[in-house]
Every structure is written in C-alpha cells, then in structure tokens.
Amino acid sequence: MAHDTHFEARSQVQQEYYRKENAAKMRSQVTQFAIMILLTLVAFASAVADFAPNFVKPFVLLLAGVQVVQQLYAFMHMEDKKAYHIGVISFFMWGGALIAFTFFLCFLTIIWW
Amino acid sequence: MSSVAQKKGFGAQVWDYLTTVDHKKIAIMYLAAGTLFFAIAGLEALFMRFQLMFPESTFVSAGTFNQLLTMHGTTMLFLAATPLLFAFMNAIVPLQIGARDVAFPFLNSLGFWLFFLGAVFLHLSFFMGGAPDAGWTSYASLSLYSPGHGIDFYVLGLQISGAGTLISGINFIVTIITMRAPGMTFMRMPLFTWTSLVSSTLILFAFPPLTVGLFLMLVDRMFGANFFDHTMGGNTIIWEHLFWIFGHPEVYILVLPAFGLFSEIIPVFARKRLFGYSSMVFATILIGFLGFMVWAHHMFTTGLGATANAIFAVATMTIAVPTGMKVFNWILTIWGGSIKVTVPMLYALGFIPSFVAGGVTGVMQAAAPLDYQLHDSYFIVAHFHYVIVGGIVTALFGAAHFYWPIMFNRALNEKLGVLTFWIFFIGFHLTFFLQHFLGLMGMPRRVFTYMGDQGWDLFNLISTIGAAMMGVGVILLVLNVLISIKSEPLNRRDYWGDGRSLEWALETPLPFYNFKQTPLVRGYDPYWIEKQEGNKEGMVYAEPVGDIHMPNNSILPLIMSIGTFIAAFGALYSPWGDQAIAGTADSVSPGLSVGLIVLGLGITVGAMIARSLKDDLGYHVHVAEIEAIEKDLAQYRATGKKGGNK
C-alpha cells in the first residue's frame, strides 16, 4: 500500500498538447460508440422487420464482426501504432482468432449427433 | 540474498528452494521432479512389457494393466517430458537472451508448484482406490463409466498441473519478447529460444481447450452434468475433439524445444554455423501453425465423413515439409563440419534417423484409408514412440550432458555417457522397431495379453528385452548424475570449447543475477563473434556496472498451489457424482465436500489477495555488493573454498 505518488511537472506547451490530444481521443471514442449503437439498432431493425432468415443471419454476424474490430482497435487501443510490441500483440490476437475460428467451423460442420 | 559462494544450513537451503523465484533454481526443481515422474512412468512401462513378454501371462491383471498404460502415457507427456523441457527452458533461455531472470519470476514459481502438486495429486490415486484406467486420452464414452475415483484424479490432477503449464508458457512468451538484451533482435535469437517461444505460444492456444474439456468432464463425473452422455442429449465426440485440439499441438509443444536443443548441439560439435538459420525459424513457426489444423487425423475412424478426412489428411501431410526442411538443415550443418563426436552429438546423430523413421510412419497414418488399417494397432504405438523417444527423450538426454556444466558447474562422465547412449539407443530400436510389424500383423494396442502362436510371441519377447535395456540406460544416466555430484567443479566458461551462443560466455558458477552488466549482442552467435575478435570476457557490455533490480523470494506460490490441492479433494469426494450415487465410488457428506472446496479455493484466493494488496517491489543489489559477490566468486573459482554468511 506504499505507492509512491507520482508528480509530473508539465510545461504550458505540454499541457496544451495533452489537452488537445485527449480531446481528439475522446471525440473519436464517442464517435465509435455512436457507430456501435447505430449498428446495433440496424441489427435489431433487420430482425424485427421480418426479412428472410437467410439474409438476417449472415447480416447480423457481419455487424457483430465489425463491432469486434471496433472493440479491439478503438476501445482496447490496438490502433495505437506506437504502443510497445503492438505488432506482436496484433499477431497473437489475429492468430488466436484464426485458430479459434477453425474450431468453431469444425464444431458446426463435422460433429454429428 | 543468495550467492553460490556462501555456505548455508540444510533448513535454510530447503526454505530457499521452497520460496525461490530464481529461474536457475526453478530449473533444477523442474529437472528433479521431471526425472522422478520419468522414472515412475518408465517403471510402469517395464511392468507392461513384462506382462506382454509371453502370451497369456498373468504378471498383472487386466485392470492393473489399464491403470499402468493410462498412467504411463499421462505421466510421460504431462509430468515428465513437459517439466524436463521446462527445466532446460528455465535454465538456458534467460541466459541465451541476456536476461537476469524471466519476466514474471513469481509466476514462474507458481507454475512449478501447480504442476508439482497436480502431479502428486494424480499419483495419490495409486494409494486411494486405483489409478485412472481409460487411456491418456480418457475418451468420454469409456471414462464416464469408469467406477471408482481414477478418472476424477486424472481430471483434477491435470486441471491443476495444466494451469501451471499455461502460466509458465505465458511467462516464457513475455520473457522472450520483452527481456532480450540490446542487440538481440528476433532474427539473432538462438534456435532454442525461438522454439521455446513458438512452443509457449502453442501452450497459450492449446491448453484452454483442454481446460474446457476437463472442466466439462469434471462436472459430468462429479456433479451430475451430461455434456458427454449421449443418453441424456450430450455428445461423446465433443470430448474427443476438445482433447485432440489440445492433444495434437501438445506433441509439437514437446518436440519443438527438442528440435531447438538439437539445433544448439549440432553447430557446436560440427563447429560450424547452423545451416539455414532463417529457414529454421520459418519452419518452426510453420510447424506451430499447422499443428493446430490437423487434430482430426486422430479421429479418422469416428466417421467424420470423406471430405473432412481428406482435408485433415492433406493438412497433416503438409507438416512433413517444414519438418523435412529442418532435417536437411541439420544434415547440412554437419556436412563438411569438423565433427567432434561427444555424448550430446551422439544423441543428435542418433536422433536424426530415428526421428525421420517416426515422421515417415506419421505420413503413412496421415493417409486416411490406410489409417483404417493401422488405427488402434501396435503400428501406432511404434510410431509415436519413435517420435517421442527418438525425438524428445534423446534431446533431453543429450541436452542434459550438453548443459550440465552450465546448470551444475559439473560435467557428466563422457565414457559412461557413451555406454549409456548405446545401451539406451539399441534398446529403444529393439523395443519399438518390431512393434511396427506386430501392428501390421494385427496386434491391437492397449491389450493386456494375447493368445500364443499367432506369430507375435518372438517379437513381443524381443520388445521386452529392448525395454529392459532402455531401463538399464536410464539407471546408468542417473548413476552418472550421482557420480558428477562428487566430481571436481569446473569453474570455467565454454566447457565444450566451441560454444557459440551467449550462455557459453558466462563463467560458472553463475551469480544469482546472471549478468553483472547487460551484454550487447553484436550478431547471431554472439559468443562466437567475441571469441573471433579475441575478447577474453566473452561479451561486450551495454551498460556500466550499476545497481541490479531483483525480485524477492516468496512462499505464496506454494500456498496458492496447496489451496487448489485441498479444493481438488473436495470435488473428488463430491456426493453428487454419477459413480457416488451408483455406489461404485466413496463420497463424503455434501457439507464436507463443499467445505473442502471453499476452504481450498479460499486459501488460494486469500494468497492472491495478499499478493495483490502488499506491494512487492523487489530489491536492489548495489554496486558495492555486486563487487563483493564477484570477488567471492573469483576466490571460490580459484581456491574452491566457500565463504561464510556475511
């Protein structure tokens, strides 16, 4: 519980720079959040509007996929190209997703009852 | 504070090992525990071979035989091969990349203790009503109906030790990616570090499916769920998929570090740079990736359909391509080298043809139509023993000789080592070569006996004689280790004289912080480069001598692991299990069962909370202390005398 409190002295220029950057980041987060809500609305609307199931199922899955990418890149900061070892992190995320996808594919296709 | 050059009492020594977070000491504990379970599993194999020596033998009963074969497979893969490879990864990888420890020393210790207590839990089954008896794959259609607690021990023991393996795997990924010394770029990393990285990645992706499978099996057997029970709407095939999604990468988790060890041994004794370094790296990554796309080839005969069988057959055969690249690279490294045939090199030379034989039979089985013939026959047994003994065990034995000077500051006896190699190697081929033909003649695997006069008698007898020779080989290796304890300490760097990577630049015995100053790596094979330029210290430094930040020892990993151990007994004796309700397994009252689970997990969570709330920032070894330790070490190396406690 003995955290040293960290004090950082910032110059006026730095302060303004961070303020501007934070404002830009917040703007982008809110925008992304709005897009996500919009996509969710579209998904619900397509289900409620009684379109053919053969259209609704892949369409909703596609929207879900877009939201996963948004989640990873906008809210979990994978878009930050300067982050430490971001290349390795992206490789592991997408590599894991690809491998997990084959498992889902297998469970949906070749497992019989 | 600990130093090699200081005397310590016995109690202090034991406490030091129980609490240590030093990667070199954890490596020694992995080595000791792995050897113990290797010996136990080897003994089980010998019992099986003695039973099969003659037709209709009654040396062990059918039930005991099933327990022996299950425990042999489970122990060898999870509790012997894995920890022995972790021993070398712990001992060597931080030295190879120029790090003072792994990224998470606390987790390193936790990984070891979880593995060890899970392994002990599994082995307690022998004394508490019978070991698991459904094969190491524990197919649900068999294991759900196994009476007694054997399968419960398997599920809970592997759950605990699997958590430890997963933790260690993550630790090595982070260590290798973030803790490399300046100049140690990805494409300058030694092959053993590369294979450890890829193998740890496979652990990260492969162990969660196993954890899921084991958890479903746990609630099926002990708490009345029906995930795998087809009479209740479950599906027994799901277990097989979950198990093999893990199980096939597991094979690569084990064999890739073994490849890495040989990629270290061969250039040193061929006295030549490793041929085709970048293609070796590429092949390692490709094998790791393809290893995830082939699991269903273990299930060709379950009725996946022709399309699925064809896809998995072709995917399996493609793995032969990167593996072949590796084999040719090893051969071309040896080709034209000034070869020194030492014991590690003998193991490497024996490994290449043996492993290729195992690989070729693997491609044969990958052909789905042929697999219908080979499935569940001794041909399969011969195949995977050629891969595992010919590939992994030879690597472990060779690496033990190779790295013993760094790990223990002693050398293993060369003459005894050569004798051990030949006895073990001839015994290995005697045991398993003929099993190919036993399989083709129709002998099914996992049978406890067979009728005479089917043409199997002689081959089974020879196989047993070979197994006994392998046993003698292992005993000789252990003797060699015991003899080395009393031998003269080496107190030198580069024991083999032709070391190439960074670990050989260090003078043994190592101080606990490994590197006085972080080294600067100027190319692939950094120690070789420095030697060529006449640098007597073996490395150039990236920083001046400064304070070294080291982690504190902690007993919490052991306490956390003991908590899961206690909770496992609560689940084991659950009164809600199918077997407990049917009266074929003993159980305790609901209160006691839940109480044990809550108590055990409470201890674990309590230790986690203690760890989280109390900041442990480690300590600094100051420059004056570093100089004193280096002086002590220099005096010890010169005179062989240890200083007292200061």
mmCIF file of N, CA, C and O in Angstrom, chain B residues 130-215:
data_model
loop_
_atom_site.group_PDB
_atom_site.id
_atom_site.type_symbol
_atom_site.label_atom_id
_atom_site.label_comp_id
_atom_site.label_asym_id
_atom_site.label_seq_id
_atom_site.Cartn_x
_atom_site.Cartn_y
_atom_site.Cartn_z
ATOM 1 N N GLY B 130 -7.212 -46.736 -6.665
ATOM 2 C CA GLY B 130 -6.996 -47.119 -8.064
ATOM 3 C C GLY B 130 -6.774 -45.920 -8.973
ATOM 4 O O GLY B 130 -7.435 -44.891 -8.852
ATOM 5 N N ALA B 131 -5.825 -46.094 -9.902
ATOM 6 C CA ALA B 131 -5.444 -45.023 -10.820
ATOM 7 C C ALA B 131 -6.446 -44.937 -11.960
ATOM 8 O O ALA B 131 -7.256 -45.847 -12.156
ATOM 9 N N PRO B 132 -6.423 -43.828 -12.740
ATOM 10 C CA PRO B 132 -7.274 -43.745 -13.927
ATOM 11 C C PRO B 132 -6.969 -44.889 -14.890
ATOM 12 O O PRO B 132 -5.851 -45.369 -14.969
ATOM 13 N N ASP B 133 -7.992 -45.321 -15.640
ATOM 14 C CA ASP B 133 -7.811 -46.525 -16.449
ATOM 15 C C ASP B 133 -8.473 -46.409 -17.816
ATOM 16 O O ASP B 133 -8.899 -47.395 -18.390
ATOM 17 N N ALA B 134 -8.605 -45.177 -18.357
ATOM 18 C CA ALA B 134 -9.268 -45.041 -19.656
ATOM 19 C C ALA B 134 -8.305 -44.544 -20.731
ATOM 20 O O ALA B 134 -8.731 -43.961 -21.712
ATOM 21 N N GLY B 135 -7.013 -44.774 -20.554
ATOM 22 C CA GLY B 135 -6.036 -44.290 -21.531
ATOM 23 C C GLY B 135 -5.716 -42.830 -21.277
ATOM 24 O O GLY B 135 -6.482 -42.124 -20.617
ATOM 25 N N TRP B 136 -4.561 -42.369 -21.817
ATOM 26 C CA TRP B 136 -4.207 -40.965 -21.537
ATOM 27 C C TRP B 136 -5.158 -40.021 -22.253
ATOM 28 O O TRP B 136 -5.294 -38.876 -21.871
ATOM 29 N N THR B 137 -5.877 -40.512 -23.305
ATOM 30 C CA THR B 137 -6.843 -39.685 -23.997
ATOM 31 C C THR B 137 -8.176 -39.629 -23.258
ATOM 32 O O THR B 137 -8.971 -38.746 -23.501
ATOM 33 N N SER B 138 -8.419 -40.613 -22.369
ATOM 34 C CA SER B 138 -9.597 -40.629 -21.492
ATOM 35 C C SER B 138 -10.896 -40.356 -22.241
ATOM 36 O O SER B 138 -11.693 -39.523 -21.831
ATOM 37 N N TYR B 139 -11.106 -41.048 -23.373
ATOM 38 C CA TYR B 139 -12.315 -40.830 -24.169
ATOM 39 C C TYR B 139 -13.563 -40.956 -23.312
ATOM 40 O O TYR B 139 -13.701 -41.888 -22.522
ATOM 41 N N ALA B 140 -14.491 -40.002 -23.483
ATOM 42 C CA ALA B 140 -15.634 -39.889 -22.574
ATOM 43 C C ALA B 140 -16.505 -41.133 -22.588
ATOM 44 O O ALA B 140 -17.051 -41.526 -21.566
ATOM 45 N N SER B 141 -16.635 -41.790 -23.760
ATOM 46 C CA SER B 141 -17.506 -42.964 -23.823
ATOM 47 C C SER B 141 -17.000 -44.072 -22.909
ATOM 48 O O SER B 141 -17.750 -44.961 -22.534
ATOM 49 N N LEU B 142 -15.744 -44.028 -22.566
ATOM 50 C CA LEU B 142 -15.164 -45.011 -21.653
ATOM 51 C C LEU B 142 -15.065 -44.427 -20.245
ATOM 52 O O LEU B 142 -15.477 -45.046 -19.266
ATOM 53 N N SER B 143 -14.526 -43.211 -20.140
ATOM 54 C CA SER B 143 -14.162 -42.701 -18.823
ATOM 55 C C SER B 143 -15.376 -42.323 -17.991
ATOM 56 O O SER B 143 -15.317 -42.387 -16.766
ATOM 57 N N LEU B 144 -16.499 -41.950 -18.627
ATOM 58 C CA LEU B 144 -17.669 -41.580 -17.830
ATOM 59 C C LEU B 144 -18.182 -42.768 -17.031
ATOM 60 O O LEU B 144 -18.824 -42.607 -16.006
ATOM 61 N N TYR B 145 -17.906 -43.983 -17.521
ATOM 62 C CA TYR B 145 -18.466 -45.174 -16.868
ATOM 63 C C TYR B 145 -17.428 -45.930 -16.068
ATOM 64 O O TYR B 145 -17.671 -47.042 -15.646
ATOM 65 N N SER B 146 -16.245 -45.331 -15.868
ATOM 66 C CA SER B 146 -15.203 -45.988 -15.097
ATOM 67 C C SER B 146 -15.541 -45.883 -13.607
ATOM 68 O O SER B 146 -15.685 -44.785 -13.078
ATOM 69 N N PRO B 147 -15.698 -47.030 -12.903
ATOM 70 C CA PRO B 147 -16.039 -46.957 -11.480
ATOM 71 C C PRO B 147 -14.853 -46.460 -10.655
ATOM 72 O O PRO B 147 -13.717 -46.472 -11.108
ATOM 73 N N GLY B 148 -15.137 -46.024 -9.431
ATOM 74 C CA GLY B 148 -14.073 -45.542 -8.550
ATOM 75 C C GLY B 148 -13.700 -44.116 -8.880
ATOM 76 O O GLY B 148 -14.393 -43.422 -9.623
ATOM 77 N N HIS B 149 -12.568 -43.673 -8.304
ATOM 78 C CA HIS B 149 -12.183 -42.270 -8.440
ATOM 79 C C HIS B 149 -11.044 -42.047 -9.426
ATOM 80 O O HIS B 149 -10.534 -40.942 -9.535
ATOM 81 N N GLY B 150 -10.607 -43.102 -10.139
ATOM 82 C CA GLY B 150 -9.432 -42.971 -11.009
ATOM 83 C C GLY B 150 -9.528 -41.785 -11.957
ATOM 84 O O GLY B 150 -8.655 -40.914 -11.994
ATOM 85 N N ILE B 151 -10.635 -41.723 -12.734
ATOM 86 C CA ILE B 151 -10.779 -40.654 -13.734
ATOM 87 C C ILE B 151 -10.868 -39.287 -13.050
ATOM 88 O O ILE B 151 -10.383 -38.283 -13.581
ATOM 89 N N ASP B 152 -11.471 -39.274 -11.833
ATOM 90 C CA ASP B 152 -11.566 -37.996 -11.117
ATOM 91 C C ASP B 152 -10.171 -37.473 -10.780
ATOM 92 O O ASP B 152 -9.904 -36.272 -10.873
ATOM 93 N N PHE B 153 -9.294 -38.390 -10.370
ATOM 94 C CA PHE B 153 -7.908 -37.986 -10.097
ATOM 95 C C PHE B 153 -7.262 -37.425 -11.367
ATOM 96 O O PHE B 153 -6.549 -36.420 -11.331
ATOM 97 N N TYR B 154 -7.514 -38.091 -12.506
ATOM 98 C CA TYR B 154 -6.960 -37.638 -13.797
ATOM 99 C C TYR B 154 -7.432 -36.224 -14.110
ATOM 100 O O TYR B 154 -6.630 -35.322 -14.396
ATOM 101 N N VAL B 155 -8.761 -36.015 -14.001
ATOM 102 C CA VAL B 155 -9.336 -34.724 -14.388
ATOM 103 C C VAL B 155 -8.801 -33.607 -13.497
ATOM 104 O O VAL B 155 -8.333 -32.567 -13.980
ATOM 105 N N LEU B 156 -8.835 -33.839 -12.169
ATOM 106 C CA LEU B 156 -8.447 -32.766 -11.253
ATOM 107 C C LEU B 156 -6.937 -32.546 -11.268
ATOM 108 O O LEU B 156 -6.463 -31.405 -11.268
ATOM 109 N N GLY B 157 -6.180 -33.644 -11.312
ATOM 110 C CA GLY B 157 -4.721 -33.508 -11.325
ATOM 111 C C GLY B 157 -4.248 -32.765 -12.563
ATOM 112 O O GLY B 157 -3.413 -31.852 -12.482
ATOM 113 N N LEU B 158 -4.812 -33.119 -13.733
ATOM 114 C CA LEU B 158 -4.389 -32.437 -14.956
ATOM 115 C C LEU B 158 -4.882 -30.999 -14.991
ATOM 116 O O LEU B 158 -4.216 -30.121 -15.541
ATOM 117 N N GLN B 159 -6.053 -30.751 -14.390
ATOM 118 C CA GLN B 159 -6.546 -29.369 -14.349
ATOM 119 C C GLN B 159 -5.553 -28.486 -13.599
ATOM 120 O O GLN B 159 -5.199 -27.402 -14.059
ATOM 121 N N ILE B 160 -5.064 -28.983 -12.457
ATOM 122 C CA ILE B 160 -4.131 -28.185 -11.649
ATOM 123 C C ILE B 160 -2.789 -28.046 -12.358
ATOM 124 O O ILE B 160 -2.253 -26.942 -12.512
ATOM 125 N N SER B 161 -2.235 -29.171 -12.819
ATOM 126 C CA SER B 161 -0.898 -29.072 -13.418
ATOM 127 C C SER B 161 -0.983 -28.367 -14.767
ATOM 128 O O SER B 161 -0.035 -27.692 -15.169
ATOM 129 N N GLY B 162 -2.128 -28.472 -15.471
ATOM 130 C CA GLY B 162 -2.293 -27.743 -16.732
ATOM 131 C C GLY B 162 -2.291 -26.238 -16.509
ATOM 132 O O GLY B 162 -1.716 -25.488 -17.305
ATOM 133 N N ALA B 163 -2.888 -25.794 -15.405
ATOM 134 C CA ALA B 163 -2.860 -24.361 -15.088
ATOM 135 C C ALA B 163 -1.412 -23.909 -14.911
ATOM 136 O O ALA B 163 -1.018 -22.838 -15.385
ATOM 137 N N GLY B 164 -0.617 -24.751 -14.234
ATOM 138 C CA GLY B 164 0.795 -24.411 -14.048
ATOM 139 C C GLY B 164 1.528 -24.304 -15.371
ATOM 140 O O GLY B 164 2.310 -23.373 -15.596
ATOM 141 N N THR B 165 1.255 -25.246 -16.282
ATOM 142 C CA THR B 165 1.922 -25.225 -17.588
ATOM 143 C C THR B 165 1.533 -23.979 -18.365
ATOM 144 O O THR B 165 2.375 -23.329 -18.988
ATOM 145 N N LEU B 166 0.241 -23.623 -18.319
ATOM 146 C CA LEU B 166 -0.236 -22.434 -19.040
ATOM 147 C C LEU B 166 0.461 -21.179 -18.506
ATOM 148 O O LEU B 166 0.932 -20.330 -19.279
ATOM 149 N N ILE B 167 0.561 -21.084 -17.175
ATOM 150 C CA ILE B 167 1.222 -19.927 -16.563
ATOM 151 C C ILE B 167 2.677 -19.843 -17.026
ATOM 152 O O ILE B 167 3.164 -18.783 -17.424
ATOM 153 N N SER B 168 3.375 -20.981 -17.012
ATOM 154 C CA SER B 168 4.780 -20.973 -17.427
ATOM 155 C C SER B 168 4.905 -20.599 -18.897
ATOM 156 O O SER B 168 5.842 -19.887 -19.283
ATOM 157 N N GLY B 169 3.972 -21.090 -19.726
ATOM 158 C CA GLY B 169 4.019 -20.775 -21.153
ATOM 159 C C GLY B 169 3.898 -19.273 -21.393
ATOM 160 O O GLY B 169 4.690 -18.678 -22.133
ATOM 161 N N ILE B 170 2.931 -18.637 -20.737
ATOM 162 C CA ILE B 170 2.737 -17.189 -20.893
ATOM 163 C C ILE B 170 4.000 -16.460 -20.436
ATOM 164 O O ILE B 170 4.482 -15.527 -21.080
ATOM 165 N N ASN B 171 4.558 -16.926 -19.324
ATOM 166 C CA ASN B 171 5.774 -16.322 -18.789
ATOM 167 C C ASN B 171 6.898 -16.325 -19.823
ATOM 168 O O ASN B 171 7.594 -15.319 -20.010
ATOM 169 N N PHE B 172 7.056 -17.452 -20.526
ATOM 170 C CA PHE B 172 8.152 -17.527 -21.490
ATOM 171 C C PHE B 172 7.885 -16.664 -22.717
ATOM 172 O O PHE B 172 8.816 -16.081 -23.275
ATOM 173 N N ILE B 173 6.621 -16.573 -23.147
ATOM 174 C CA ILE B 173 6.318 -15.686 -24.279
ATOM 175 C C ILE B 173 6.758 -14.266 -23.939
ATOM 176 O O ILE B 173 7.484 -13.607 -24.693
ATOM 177 N N VAL B 174 6.326 -13.788 -22.758
ATOM 178 C CA VAL B 174 6.629 -12.401 -22.370
ATOM 179 C C VAL B 174 8.140 -12.224 -22.179
ATOM 180 O O VAL B 174 8.721 -11.227 -22.616
ATOM 181 N N THR B 175 8.768 -13.213 -21.571
ATOM 182 C CA THR B 175 10.214 -13.117 -21.343
ATOM 183 C C THR B 175 10.952 -12.954 -22.660
ATOM 184 O O THR B 175 11.791 -12.058 -22.817
ATOM 185 N N ILE B 176 10.633 -13.823 -23.622
ATOM 186 C CA ILE B 176 11.413 -13.831 -24.859
ATOM 187 C C ILE B 176 11.109 -12.587 -25.684
ATOM 188 O O ILE B 176 11.995 -12.027 -26.327
ATOM 189 N N ILE B 177 9.871 -12.085 -25.619
ATOM 190 C CA ILE B 177 9.559 -10.906 -26.432
ATOM 191 C C ILE B 177 10.120 -9.630 -25.797
ATOM 192 O O ILE B 177 10.622 -8.761 -26.505
ATOM 193 N N THR B 178 10.057 -9.521 -24.475
ATOM 194 C CA THR B 178 10.385 -8.221 -23.877
ATOM 195 C C THR B 178 11.739 -8.149 -23.177
ATOM 196 O O THR B 178 12.203 -7.059 -22.888
ATOM 197 N N MET B 179 12.363 -9.278 -22.863
ATOM 198 C CA MET B 179 13.541 -9.198 -21.981
ATOM 199 C C MET B 179 14.856 -9.420 -22.723
ATOM 200 O O MET B 179 15.881 -9.679 -22.092
ATOM 201 N N ARG B 180 14.866 -9.353 -24.047
ATOM 202 C CA ARG B 180 16.111 -9.584 -24.773
ATOM 203 C C ARG B 180 17.085 -8.436 -24.556
ATOM 204 O O ARG B 180 16.692 -7.279 -24.469
ATOM 205 N N ALA B 181 18.369 -8.789 -24.482
ATOM 206 C CA ALA B 181 19.406 -7.784 -24.284
ATOM 207 C C ALA B 181 19.473 -6.881 -25.513
ATOM 208 O O ALA B 181 19.036 -7.274 -26.598
ATOM 209 N N PRO B 182 20.049 -5.663 -25.364
ATOM 210 C CA PRO B 182 20.200 -4.789 -26.526
ATOM 211 C C PRO B 182 20.942 -5.515 -27.652
ATOM 212 O O PRO B 182 21.957 -6.166 -27.407
ATOM 213 N N GLY B 183 20.430 -5.423 -28.857
ATOM 214 C CA GLY B 183 21.088 -6.061 -29.998
ATOM 215 C C GLY B 183 20.590 -7.459 -30.284
ATOM 216 O O GLY B 183 20.823 -7.985 -31.368
ATOM 217 N N MET B 184 19.880 -8.079 -29.315
ATOM 218 C CA MET B 184 19.354 -9.428 -29.536
ATOM 219 C C MET B 184 18.029 -9.289 -30.279
ATOM 220 O O MET B 184 16.953 -9.334 -29.691
ATOM 221 N N THR B 185 18.094 -9.089 -31.597
ATOM 222 C CA THR B 185 16.871 -8.954 -32.383
ATOM 223 C C THR B 185 16.242 -10.325 -32.557
ATOM 224 O O THR B 185 16.862 -11.348 -32.253
ATOM 225 N N PHE B 186 14.999 -10.348 -33.074
ATOM 226 C CA PHE B 186 14.328 -11.634 -33.263
ATOM 227 C C PHE B 186 15.163 -12.562 -34.140
ATOM 228 O O PHE B 186 15.279 -13.754 -33.868
ATOM 229 N N MET B 187 15.757 -12.006 -35.204
ATOM 230 C CA MET B 187 16.488 -12.876 -36.120
ATOM 231 C C MET B 187 17.938 -13.104 -35.691
ATOM 232 O O MET B 187 18.756 -13.588 -36.468
ATOM 233 N N ARG B 188 18.263 -12.748 -34.439
ATOM 234 C CA ARG B 188 19.552 -13.161 -33.882
ATOM 235 C C ARG B 188 19.342 -14.145 -32.731
ATOM 236 O O ARG B 188 20.314 -14.582 -32.125
ATOM 237 N N MET B 189 18.093 -14.429 -32.413
ATOM 238 C CA MET B 189 17.812 -15.311 -31.280
ATOM 239 C C MET B 189 18.268 -16.737 -31.591
ATOM 240 O O MET B 189 18.026 -17.232 -32.681
ATOM 241 N N PRO B 190 18.931 -17.399 -30.633
ATOM 242 C CA PRO B 190 19.300 -18.797 -30.855
ATOM 243 C C PRO B 190 18.063 -19.653 -31.099
ATOM 244 O O PRO B 190 16.963 -19.303 -30.670
ATOM 245 N N LEU B 191 18.247 -20.783 -31.786
ATOM 246 C CA LEU B 191 17.110 -21.617 -32.164
ATOM 247 C C LEU B 191 16.357 -22.161 -30.958
ATOM 248 O O LEU B 191 15.144 -22.332 -31.012
ATOM 249 N N PHE B 192 17.058 -22.443 -29.847
ATOM 250 C CA PHE B 192 16.336 -22.976 -28.684
ATOM 251 C C PHE B 192 15.389 -21.920 -28.129
ATOM 252 O O PHE B 192 14.274 -22.229 -27.708
ATOM 253 N N THR B 193 15.811 -20.651 -28.146
ATOM 254 C CA THR B 193 14.918 -19.585 -27.705
ATOM 255 C C THR B 193 13.734 -19.452 -28.655
ATOM 256 O O THR B 193 12.586 -19.311 -28.215
ATOM 257 N N TRP B 194 14.004 -19.556 -29.955
ATOM 258 C CA TRP B 194 12.908 -19.478 -30.936
ATOM 259 C C TRP B 194 11.904 -20.605 -30.719
ATOM 260 O O TRP B 194 10.690 -20.385 -30.693
ATOM 261 N N THR B 195 12.405 -21.838 -30.586
ATOM 262 C CA THR B 195 11.468 -22.953 -30.443
ATOM 263 C C THR B 195 10.728 -22.853 -29.117
ATOM 264 O O THR B 195 9.553 -23.217 -29.033
ATOM 265 N N SER B 196 11.395 -22.329 -28.071
ATOM 266 C CA SER B 196 10.699 -22.140 -26.792
ATOM 267 C C SER B 196 9.584 -21.126 -26.949
ATOM 268 O O SER B 196 8.498 -21.292 -26.385
ATOM 269 N N LEU B 197 9.833 -20.074 -27.732
ATOM 270 C CA LEU B 197 8.802 -19.055 -27.955
ATOM 271 C C LEU B 197 7.606 -19.662 -28.685
ATOM 272 O O LEU B 197 6.448 -19.495 -28.266
ATOM 273 N N VAL B 198 7.869 -20.390 -29.768
ATOM 274 C CA VAL B 198 6.757 -20.961 -30.548
ATOM 275 C C VAL B 198 6.012 -21.998 -29.710
ATOM 276 O O VAL B 198 4.779 -22.038 -29.689
ATOM 277 N N SER B 199 6.771 -22.815 -28.978
ATOM 278 C CA SER B 199 6.134 -23.845 -28.166
ATOM 279 C C SER B 199 5.295 -23.223 -27.053
ATOM 280 O O SER B 199 4.199 -23.694 -26.750
ATOM 281 N N SER B 200 5.777 -22.114 -26.456
ATOM 282 C CA SER B 200 4.975 -21.429 -25.430
ATOM 283 C C SER B 200 3.712 -20.835 -26.038
ATOM 284 O O SER B 200 2.654 -20.820 -25.398
ATOM 285 N N THR B 201 3.814 -20.361 -27.285
ATOM 286 C CA THR B 201 2.624 -19.858 -27.971
ATOM 287 C C THR B 201 1.614 -20.982 -28.163
ATOM 288 O O THR B 201 0.407 -20.795 -27.967
ATOM 289 N N LEU B 202 2.112 -22.160 -28.534
ATOM 290 C CA LEU B 202 1.207 -23.306 -28.692
ATOM 291 C C LEU B 202 0.545 -23.632 -27.356
ATOM 292 O O LEU B 202 -0.644 -23.964 -27.312
ATOM 293 N N ILE B 203 1.310 -23.542 -26.256
ATOM 294 C CA ILE B 203 0.719 -23.788 -24.932
ATOM 295 C C ILE B 203 -0.408 -22.805 -24.696
ATOM 296 O O ILE B 203 -1.505 -23.169 -24.267
ATOM 297 N N LEU B 204 -0.159 -21.529 -25.024
ATOM 298 C CA LEU B 204 -1.165 -20.486 -24.807
ATOM 299 C C LEU B 204 -2.455 -20.798 -25.551
ATOM 300 O O LEU B 204 -3.552 -20.592 -25.044
ATOM 301 N N PHE B 205 -2.348 -21.311 -26.792
ATOM 302 C CA PHE B 205 -3.555 -21.567 -27.582
ATOM 303 C C PHE B 205 -4.130 -22.964 -27.354
ATOM 304 O O PHE B 205 -5.315 -23.182 -27.587
ATOM 305 N N ALA B 206 -3.310 -23.925 -26.931
ATOM 306 C CA ALA B 206 -3.776 -25.317 -26.860
ATOM 307 C C ALA B 206 -4.315 -25.693 -25.489
ATOM 308 O O ALA B 206 -5.200 -26.540 -25.395
ATOM 309 N N PHE B 207 -3.790 -25.087 -24.416
ATOM 310 C CA PHE B 207 -4.238 -25.541 -23.095
ATOM 311 C C PHE B 207 -5.658 -25.093 -22.742
ATOM 312 O O PHE B 207 -6.353 -25.843 -22.058
ATOM 313 N N PRO B 208 -6.121 -23.903 -23.175
ATOM 314 C CA PRO B 208 -7.524 -23.571 -22.865
ATOM 315 C C PRO B 208 -8.543 -24.615 -23.358
ATOM 316 O O PRO B 208 -9.451 -24.957 -22.588
ATOM 317 N N PRO B 209 -8.446 -25.159 -24.602
ATOM 318 C CA PRO B 209 -9.398 -26.219 -24.966
ATOM 319 C C PRO B 209 -9.336 -27.421 -24.017
ATOM 320 O O PRO B 209 -10.382 -27.995 -23.680
ATOM 321 N N LEU B 210 -8.137 -27.786 -23.570
ATOM 322 C CA LEU B 210 -8.023 -28.900 -22.622
ATOM 323 C C LEU B 210 -8.717 -28.540 -21.314
ATOM 324 O O LEU B 210 -9.453 -29.350 -20.740
ATOM 325 N N THR B 211 -8.479 -27.303 -20.850
ATOM 326 C CA THR B 211 -9.103 -26.860 -19.603
ATOM 327 C C THR B 211 -10.623 -26.948 -19.718
ATOM 328 O O THR B 211 -11.294 -27.422 -18.801
ATOM 329 N N VAL B 212 -11.161 -26.507 -20.854
ATOM 330 C CA VAL B 212 -12.612 -26.578 -21.066
ATOM 331 C C VAL B 212 -13.068 -28.033 -21.033
ATOM 332 O O VAL B 212 -14.019 -28.387 -20.326
ATOM 333 N N GLY B 213 -12.367 -28.897 -21.790
ATOM 334 C CA GLY B 213 -12.734 -30.312 -21.838
ATOM 335 C C GLY B 213 -12.704 -30.939 -20.453
ATOM 336 O O GLY B 213 -13.638 -31.634 -20.051
ATOM 337 N N LEU B 214 -11.634 -30.667 -19.712
ATOM 338 C CA LEU B 214 -11.503 -31.251 -18.381
ATOM 339 C C LEU B 214 -12.595 -30.729 -17.453
ATOM 340 O O LEU B 214 -13.129 -31.471 -16.629
ATOM 341 N N PHE B 215 -12.939 -29.437 -17.610
ATOM 342 C CA PHE B 215 -13.980 -28.881 -16.747
ATOM 343 C C PHE B 215 -15.327 -29.548 -17.035
ATOM 344 O O PHE B 215 -16.063 -29.906 -16.118
#
